[in-house]
């Protein structure tokens, strides 16, 4: 008896009378042949005959899987009560070839309980009414004392501060005195209509005296601008500000107006008669939001407007001042974090060298920093420890429209951190406007369209960048704008800009998705570069490889010459780490596209700095995790290698000799070594027809069919169709 029959026999007195009928119906539907049709053309090519060809139903294994899936789907229903619903007693077994040993008895498996993903949220829904009642009370006077002021005891208090704890009601005088140290709180007055209306602390008489401690009077206060505005995390505020005037005895200690504002943690929008400020707290908060969530300055300012008034009544417009303060604050943070302020270095910002503000990788080998002084004398088997691995790539999302200019919008920190110096780079690009790249690899399309890439209306079509391949730190002066496609001229300059910060005798490995054609004449091109980035490359110390994922799009010779798997001393480096910074920065593409050149460079420098900082603080955990994984994989691979070597012991000496010779040639010649098929032990000898020979054979077959009078069913022969497909694949 089949599994289906036994299951039906278990319920002979089915009260519904539907179980067997449903099973038989489903079974017959599964076993029914599948009708298909074939068109046949008559010999005179005038008529088409359609013949029905039934196809057998799925195999028993497929029917068994269908039944199992149907059973699982029936268990996945969410129960609305403790009692099982009636329809869940139906048993729809769609298989007839299962034995008891083939699977568990479905009747022994109860419905899978489904629990809410957030238990607390489900329980909260039961109390939503009580929460809503209290929430409404927050917008009214709630439980506050409405008879007397808790500060002075006067009657009829009506002022509440939304930012103070407790929500008590105070009189005007107490509210002003309580906010002498919190002049940017939001206060509301309870009116006779039965609701709160927003008012200004300045309208209640609050005055902010700068240059003195809170509560100290100034002998000669000077009134600030009558429309003085302060931007804070809770909105935009009109404030009455008084500076410490020249007639006061503390005038010299208090400093100039902008100094008095900064000491109060208010960042002035200008140093000459400021009338707009942003609190340091707001600027710090925005910096973290834009670095993590990629919040734009426009969106952040619109949030401040809505916090101030969310019924389309705009406060004082300080948007342009906000943009300026954000850029200045970000620049100061960059200088401070890199120790370039006068407090740390007497040369200050003017003495900052190119790349000095970049956060460098602490794990990559750097002579004179984190490796032994005699590293050049290390034995050959330990030289791999000192290889510096760098990865290059471009991103076409980071475009910039043809708006503004370097004269109108100069960068504050361009060249100090990650972007290349602006003026030398532009001078160099003027000399290479007609450079032509030749693609010698059939698997690449980047260079085919390098000089035809859409660039109309754009000043920059993207950026080229260099990171350390192992830890993904953006390199100092390792980011440059592209003007049209992925040209060698741009990447050569970025390459030279990065290399001037590296030790000239340190062995290096370069990963780039088009390195197979880029490196061929690199040595000659670098000799003709501007003096700032000119290099005389020692090719023996260099190796050029293709990332492990991108290499599958290259031809076989590239996979032999530029494979990371065949390069000694690179461990399990994949070279694809440079793709991860692109994913992080992509959220800013829409905003940087509309910026001027200086603003864009400052924003990108801040983003790369944050990226490197996050990598830095996580480097210990990253290296520990990689070490644990490496030990595990080493034991597994060693076991497999030992077993394979034991089974092929007679071939091992020959294989090992060929591999040792191949790797020694790499060490002796570096990038000048040519791994031809005859010299590479990993080369696979393929004996077969070439694509041209296959095309010729297909054409000959078509010609033979025509001679024999074989009619063609279509206008395009099968061989011609295949040839067109191969051509289309090559164009893609």
Phi, psi and omega in degrees: 000136182286166178299320180296318181293321180294322179294323178290326180292338181289342183232063182294331183258051179297116184294340183267336178070020186245348190297308184294324181295319179294320181294315180297321181295315179294323181293317180294326179293324180287320183281350182293139178296153179263117182283132173228168184227146178233131178267132179234130181267138179292165184295329179273005177061027181253338184230154178237125179254137178252125180243136178274131180235103179287143179248139181297150179293172182300162181292162178303326180295319179293322178294323178297317178295323178297318179295318180295319179293322178296322179294318179294322179296324181291333180279344187276010180282140179276122182282135178265352178210175181286335180275141180286136180292155187298319186291346180284354177276348178293142179237109182252091179266118183262009181242150179232012182239014181267136172260174180299327183282348182286339183188166180288155177291121184298333181289341179276351182254116180281173178299139179289121181291135179248121182252152178294145181292331179232099183297319182297323179294319179295321178289327180295328180300332178287341182248016186297327181294319179293322176296318181297322180296314179293326180296321177294323180297330179297333180273355173247199180283343177058227181265014181291149178287121183257004184262323183213153182282128180291349180271315184235351178085005179290161185275158171058060174289141184225359185255130176233140175258126180287334186266346176278150181283139174110321179073025180285158176263135181232165172280171184297316183296315179293323179297318179295314181294324180289339184253019175298328178262356180226066186286356183249021175281159180258123183242152183226148179248133176279121184260176183288346180278352175094032175205167181271143172235143183283139177226168180261142174297329178296325179290339177274353178109009181286130176238135180258114180261120179263161178084358181222164172291156180298128180098342178277137179271145178265139181286332182219068182292143177245125183290134174285185181299143184294337178251042182291130185234137177237129177264127181229175182296340182255009176141195182248127190238137168270123188230143172268112185246140175234132177263160175283116186280171183294336181280358180272147179294338180264013185299318181293320178290326182290324179087186181288167181304318181292328177292318178299322178293316181296323180290340174269008181064034172246120184271116183284146179283341178209156180268354181248108180050063183295143174226005177222136178222159169231137180291149178299326178299317179294316181294321177296317180295316179296322180300315179292324179293318181286330178286326182266307185263358180060035176292133180275161178295326178296311181296320180297320180291323178295326175297318178298320178297319181290326176293329179285313180204117187257024178238034174066021171261100189286140173282190179302133183280113177231034185294313182294323175295324178297317178300316181296315182295323179297317180294317181294319179295317179297321179294317178297321177297320179297314180294318182293316183292336179259006176073030183258008176281160182299330179296336181255328183217127185295336180287339176063206183294326182295332181267011181288127180275159179303130178078002185290338182266005181279146174272114186266158182288127180277349186260336178290144181294126180227108180304134181084358182238301186227015174229166183295153181293328181262036182298333181290340180263008179294149179298157184303324182290351179248002182293337181297336181294338187254010178283127176266117182260122180236145181236140180240148176192171178233157177228119182270002177282330185276064179277168172216129181291163182279072180228151180059192181198172179293332178287321180282327185224073179286150178281143178283326187234015182299121182096343180284333188233270191248329177285148176290159178299138190287307187296310178300325180294316180293322178297321179293318183295333178293341182266355185232037184290334185249023180292135180246133177257142180246126181267116178254004179249121185291345184270002185250147175238348184299318183278336179299328183246020184297319183264001179242004179301137182301121182222003182295130179086001181241135171279326177227131179263003179159193178224149169254144189215156176233133175229161172287128192292334184275323188239357170068032174276130175293133187277150176302132183052039183251018180229128179223148180287148172256149180250329182199101178070195183257075185276149177298326184301316180292314183289330176297319180292317177299320178299311180293325179295324178285317186293335180293343178267359185252158179292129186292336183260004180281132177295140185225151176233129183243127179250129182202138187290343175239032185294336183298332178251338182288323188276350189300316180244025183296320183300317179291322180293322182291335177289338181260008180284165175301158185302329183297325185236016181288137183224146170249094189287137171261097189296339178297331182270000187243148172225140182239127185226166179247137178306150190295329178280318182290336186294339180291345176270005181257166179284171189297324181296322177295322181291341176270318186279329190238028182272132174294330180292339183251012181254128184285140172087009182256359179056225182258030176300132180257343177076359183266004183296336181291344178288336184290319175300329178296320179295325181288321186273349186301331182294344180263359186300320183291329181275318180293339178297330184261005184271162169286168184298317181292317179299317181297316180297319179296319179294316180294321177300317179296321180293316179294323177297318177295319178301312180294323180295317178296324175294322182295313184286345179255005188294325181295311179296323180295312181294322178295318179296320179292324178295316178299317179293321181295320178296318179296314181290325179299314179298319181292315182290325179295320178298317179294319180295318179297318179295318180294319180295324179293323180287332181242044186300327183289339181264343187301314181302318180293315179299315183296321179297318180294318180293318179298319179295321179295315181289326177294324177295324176297318181292322184285323187252339182062230182290345178280349179289137180247112183271077177287166183301322184290334183261345185267117181293345181267357181290135179261124179278118181250121179252115181181180182279149176280171179296322179296321179293323178293319178299317180297319180295319178296321178295320178295322177295320178296318179296322179295322177296322179295319179296322181282351180082023179287121182290149178262131181282338184226164178291330180251126181288159178303319181293321178294323179296318179295319179297318178296322178297320178294321177296318179296320178297321179294324179291329180288000000 
